[in-house]
GROMACS .gro file of C-alpha atoms in nm:
model
  193
    1MET     CA    1  -1.994  -1.058  -1.177
    2GLU     CA    2  -1.647  -1.040  -1.270
    3SER     CA    3  -1.461  -1.397  -1.244
    4ARG     CA    4  -1.227  -1.355  -0.962
    5THR     CA    5  -0.828  -1.249  -1.200
    6ASP     CA    6  -0.793  -0.888  -0.883
    7GLY     CA    7  -0.455  -1.058  -0.660
    8PRO     CA    8  -0.226  -1.312  -0.670
    9GLN     CA    9  -0.346  -1.638  -0.621
   10ARG     CA   10  -0.213  -1.967  -0.488
   11SER     CA   11  -0.035  -2.186  -0.713
   12ASP     CA   12  -0.251  -2.452  -0.657
   13ALA     CA   13  -0.610  -2.176  -0.677
   14GLN     CA   14  -0.365  -2.098  -1.034
   15ARG     CA   15  -0.344  -2.473  -1.195
   16ASN     CA   16  -0.669  -2.542  -1.059
   17ARG     CA   17  -0.845  -2.179  -1.274
   18GLU     CA   18  -0.618  -2.282  -1.537
   19ARG     CA   19  -0.758  -2.674  -1.509
   20ILE     CA   20  -1.131  -2.478  -1.548
   21LEU     CA   21  -0.990  -2.330  -1.906
   22GLU     CA   22  -0.866  -2.618  -2.004
   23VAL     CA   23  -1.113  -2.784  -1.958
   24ALA     CA   24  -1.448  -2.502  -2.036
   25LEU     CA   25  -1.335  -2.430  -2.363
   26VAL     CA   26  -1.323  -2.779  -2.451
   27GLU     CA   27  -1.625  -2.922  -2.252
   28LEU     CA   28  -1.834  -2.584  -2.466
   29SER     CA   29  -1.660  -2.605  -2.745
   30ARG     CA   30  -1.865  -2.980  -2.761
   31SER     CA   31  -2.168  -2.822  -2.566
   32PRO     CA   32  -2.274  -2.444  -2.536
   33ASP     CA   33  -2.505  -2.670  -2.246
   34VAL     CA   34  -2.324  -2.867  -2.119
   35PRO     CA   35  -2.371  -2.826  -1.695
   36LEU     CA   36  -2.108  -2.623  -1.472
   37ILE     CA   37  -2.075  -2.987  -1.336
   38THR     CA   38  -1.955  -3.129  -1.557
   39ILE     CA   39  -1.594  -2.917  -1.634
   40ALA     CA   40  -1.618  -2.889  -1.286
   41LYS     CA   41  -1.508  -3.288  -1.279
   42LYS     CA   42  -1.347  -3.251  -1.568
   43ALA     CA   43  -1.112  -3.043  -1.449
   44GLY     CA   44  -1.122  -3.216  -1.120
   45VAL     CA   45  -1.173  -3.012  -0.887
   46GLY     CA   46  -1.517  -2.934  -0.657
   47GLN     CA   47  -1.842  -2.744  -0.728
   48GLY     CA   48  -1.761  -2.490  -0.458
   49THR     CA   49  -1.396  -2.406  -0.648
   50LEU     CA   50  -1.530  -2.402  -1.038
   51TYR     CA   51  -1.817  -2.104  -0.828
   52ARG     CA   52  -1.505  -1.942  -0.652
   53ASN     CA   53  -1.357  -1.837  -0.963
   54PHE     CA   54  -1.699  -1.806  -1.238
   55PRO     CA   55  -1.950  -1.692  -0.990
   56ASN     CA   56  -2.184  -1.825  -1.339
   57ARG     CA   57  -2.217  -2.007  -1.736
   58GLU     CA   58  -2.133  -1.636  -1.888
   59ALA     CA   59  -1.819  -1.486  -1.611
   60LEU     CA   60  -1.676  -1.912  -1.749
   61VAL     CA   61  -1.727  -1.823  -2.111
   62LEU     CA   62  -1.641  -1.531  -2.189
   63GLU     CA   63  -1.280  -1.587  -1.935
   64VAL     CA   64  -1.247  -1.937  -2.168
   65TYR     CA   65  -1.316  -1.641  -2.502
   66ARG     CA   66  -1.068  -1.301  -2.275
   67HIS     CA   67  -0.857  -1.633  -2.195
   68GLU     CA   68  -0.796  -1.774  -2.504
   69VAL     CA   69  -0.712  -1.439  -2.676
   70GLN     CA   70  -0.422  -1.343  -2.456
   71GLN     CA   71  -0.264  -1.674  -2.520
   72LEU     CA   72  -0.339  -1.560  -2.868
   73THR     CA   73  -0.210  -1.287  -2.842
   74ASP     CA   74   0.100  -1.318  -2.565
   75SER     CA   75   0.248  -1.568  -2.802
   76ALA     CA   76   0.325  -1.348  -3.076
   77ASP     CA   77   0.632  -1.097  -2.866
   78GLU     CA   78   0.720  -1.406  -2.746
   79LEU     CA   79   0.763  -1.575  -3.104
   80LEU     CA   80   0.932  -1.193  -3.284
   81ARG     CA   81   1.139  -1.306  -3.017
   82THR     CA   82   1.246  -1.723  -3.057
   83LYS     CA   83   1.240  -1.722  -3.442
   84GLU     CA   84   1.280  -1.499  -3.757
   85PRO     CA   85   1.005  -1.310  -3.878
   86ASP     CA   86   0.903  -1.470  -4.086
   87GLN     CA   87   0.899  -1.816  -3.912
   88ALA     CA   88   0.735  -1.609  -3.606
   89LEU     CA   89   0.427  -1.523  -3.843
   90ARG     CA   90   0.405  -1.855  -3.984
   91THR     CA   91   0.385  -2.052  -3.633
   92TRP     CA   92   0.153  -1.770  -3.504
   93MET     CA   93  -0.146  -1.849  -3.795
   94ASP     CA   94  -0.119  -2.180  -3.723
   95ARG     CA   95  -0.261  -2.068  -3.430
   96LEU     CA   96  -0.481  -1.860  -3.455
   97ALA     CA   97  -0.610  -2.140  -3.686
   98ARG     CA   98  -0.650  -2.375  -3.331
   99PHE     CA   99  -0.792  -2.019  -3.222
  100ILE     CA  100  -1.076  -2.038  -3.516
  101MET     CA  101  -1.135  -2.282  -3.483
  102ALA     CA  102  -1.184  -2.351  -3.142
  103LYS     CA  103  -1.337  -2.011  -3.111
  104THR     CA  104  -1.568  -2.187  -3.381
  105GLY     CA  105  -1.670  -2.458  -3.088
  106LEU     CA  106  -1.711  -2.201  -2.904
  107ALA     CA  107  -1.963  -1.936  -3.085
  108ASP     CA  108  -2.254  -2.035  -2.936
  109ALA     CA  109  -2.180  -1.959  -2.562
  110LEU     CA  110  -2.020  -1.710  -2.729
  111ARG     CA  111  -2.358  -1.597  -2.882
  112GLN     CA  112  -2.541  -1.685  -2.488
  113ALA     CA  113  -2.313  -1.504  -2.304
  114ALA     CA  114  -2.222  -1.262  -2.527
  115GLY     CA  115  -2.662  -1.182  -2.504
  116THR     CA  116  -2.649  -1.113  -2.112
  117THR     CA  117  -2.317  -0.942  -2.066
  118GLY     CA  118  -2.215  -0.756  -2.441
  119GLY     CA  119  -1.975  -1.014  -2.502
  120PRO     CA  120  -1.573  -0.981  -2.550
  121GLU     CA  121  -1.580  -0.987  -2.884
  122SER     CA  122  -1.489  -0.567  -2.960
  123SER     CA  123  -1.225  -0.620  -2.749
  124GLY     CA  124  -1.037  -0.952  -2.889
  125TYR     CA  125  -0.972  -0.844  -3.224
  126ALA     CA  126  -0.830  -0.556  -3.152
  127LEU     CA  127  -0.594  -0.765  -2.984
  128VAL     CA  128  -0.565  -1.005  -3.206
  129VAL     CA  129  -0.524  -0.696  -3.530
  130GLY     CA  130  -0.240  -0.542  -3.251
  131SER     CA  131  -0.035  -0.873  -3.294
  132ILE     CA  132  -0.108  -0.989  -3.684
  133GLU     CA  133   0.074  -0.575  -3.709
  134SER     CA  134   0.354  -0.668  -3.464
  135LEU     CA  135   0.385  -0.914  -3.684
  136LEU     CA  136   0.365  -0.785  -4.045
  137ASN     CA  137   0.608  -0.496  -3.927
  138ALA     CA  138   0.874  -0.750  -3.764
  139ASN     CA  139   0.900  -0.896  -4.113
  140HIS     CA  140   0.869  -0.503  -4.327
  141GLU     CA  141   1.182  -0.468  -4.105
  142ALA     CA  142   1.276  -0.837  -4.206
  143GLY     CA  143   1.269  -0.822  -4.589
  144THR     CA  144   1.068  -1.113  -4.562
  145ILE     CA  145   0.749  -1.029  -4.722
  146ARG     CA  146   0.617  -0.891  -4.950
  147PRO     CA  147   0.625  -0.455  -4.922
  148GLY     CA  148   0.267  -0.249  -4.815
  149VAL     CA  149   0.095  -0.584  -4.677
  150THR     CA  150  -0.141  -0.480  -4.370
  151ALA     CA  151  -0.327  -0.618  -4.105
  152ASP     CA  152  -0.670  -0.575  -4.352
  153ASP     CA  153  -0.447  -0.789  -4.619
  154PHE     CA  154  -0.361  -1.086  -4.418
  155LEU     CA  155  -0.687  -1.068  -4.242
  156LEU     CA  156  -0.884  -1.133  -4.531
  157ALA     CA  157  -0.592  -1.384  -4.735
  158ILE     CA  158  -0.728  -1.576  -4.397
  159ALA     CA  159  -1.081  -1.571  -4.440
  160GLY     CA  160  -1.118  -1.954  -4.594
  161ILE     CA  161  -0.983  -1.998  -4.251
  162TRP     CA  162  -1.409  -1.939  -4.128
  163GLN     CA  163  -1.449  -2.204  -4.384
  164ILE     CA  164  -1.298  -2.510  -4.322
  165ASP     CA  165  -1.597  -2.781  -4.104
  166ILE     CA  166  -1.431  -2.822  -3.730
  167ARG     CA  167  -1.565  -3.133  -3.816
  168GLY     CA  168  -1.318  -3.292  -4.067
  169ASP     CA  169  -0.969  -3.278  -4.084
  170TRP     CA  170  -0.985  -2.912  -4.037
  171HIS     CA  171  -0.558  -2.905  -3.916
  172ALA     CA  172  -0.471  -2.998  -4.253
  173LYS     CA  173  -0.666  -2.801  -4.461
  174THR     CA  174  -0.575  -2.480  -4.211
  175THR     CA  175  -0.214  -2.605  -4.294
  176ARG     CA  176  -0.199  -2.635  -4.583
  177LEU     CA  177  -0.410  -2.302  -4.693
  178LEU     CA  178  -0.246  -2.115  -4.442
  179ASP     CA  179   0.106  -2.270  -4.636
  180LEU     CA  180  -0.014  -2.107  -5.001
  181ILE     CA  181  -0.096  -1.742  -4.776
  182MET     CA  182   0.292  -1.731  -4.636
  183ASP     CA  183   0.400  -1.905  -4.988
  184GLY     CA  184   0.255  -1.580  -5.116
  185LEU     CA  185   0.374  -1.325  -4.838
  186ARG     CA  186   0.733  -1.401  -4.859
  187ALA     CA  187   0.681  -1.421  -5.290
  188GLY     CA  188   0.832  -1.118  -5.395
  189ALA     CA  189   1.000  -0.984  -5.048
  190PRO     CA  190   1.240  -0.770  -5.095
  191GLY     CA  191   1.566  -1.024  -4.857
  192ARG     CA  192   1.474  -1.284  -5.144
  193HIS     CA  193   1.639  -1.413  -5.430
   0.00000   0.00000   0.00000
C-alpha cells in the first residue's frame, strides 16, 4: 500500500504530514525500529493521523526517503535562480552532505523497507545525478568551474563524505572536505583570473 499523496490535502493535514516526515527522519535515523506511536507523539498527531497518511512502517520509511530526495533535488533549481552558479553549487553541496548524513542514519530503516518493497534507491539516485548535471552545466556556462567536469567526476570527488562518522563532528569535516572540492573545481576555470 502506498502513502496517501494523490489529490490536494487541507493545509492542516499537509502540515501534519510534513511534521510526521520531519520527526520520522530524525527518529528513524536514530533507530530503524522506533515505534510508530513514538513518531506520532513527537509529531504531535494521533496514531490515526499517522496511519491515514502512512498505512505501515515501509510506506513511512520510503516516503521519508522520497521526500528528502525531492527536497534536495528541488533545491538545485531554486539555488540556480537565486545565486551565482558557483555559490549555488557550493550551497547545494552542503545540502547534499546533510542528505547523505541523514541517509546514513536512515540506512537500516531503508534496508528493512527495501526488503519488503524493492526499494527507492535507483530513482532517487537518478534525480540526484540530474541535479548535479544541472548545477555543473550552469557552472560550465558561467566559466566558474574547470571545463569537462562530469557528474561522475563530482560523485567520485565527494565520495569521502561516506567515510565521515555521523556520530562525530560530521558538519565541520564535511564543510572542510566540500570547501577543498569546490576549490579544486574552481581551479583552471575559464572565468577565473
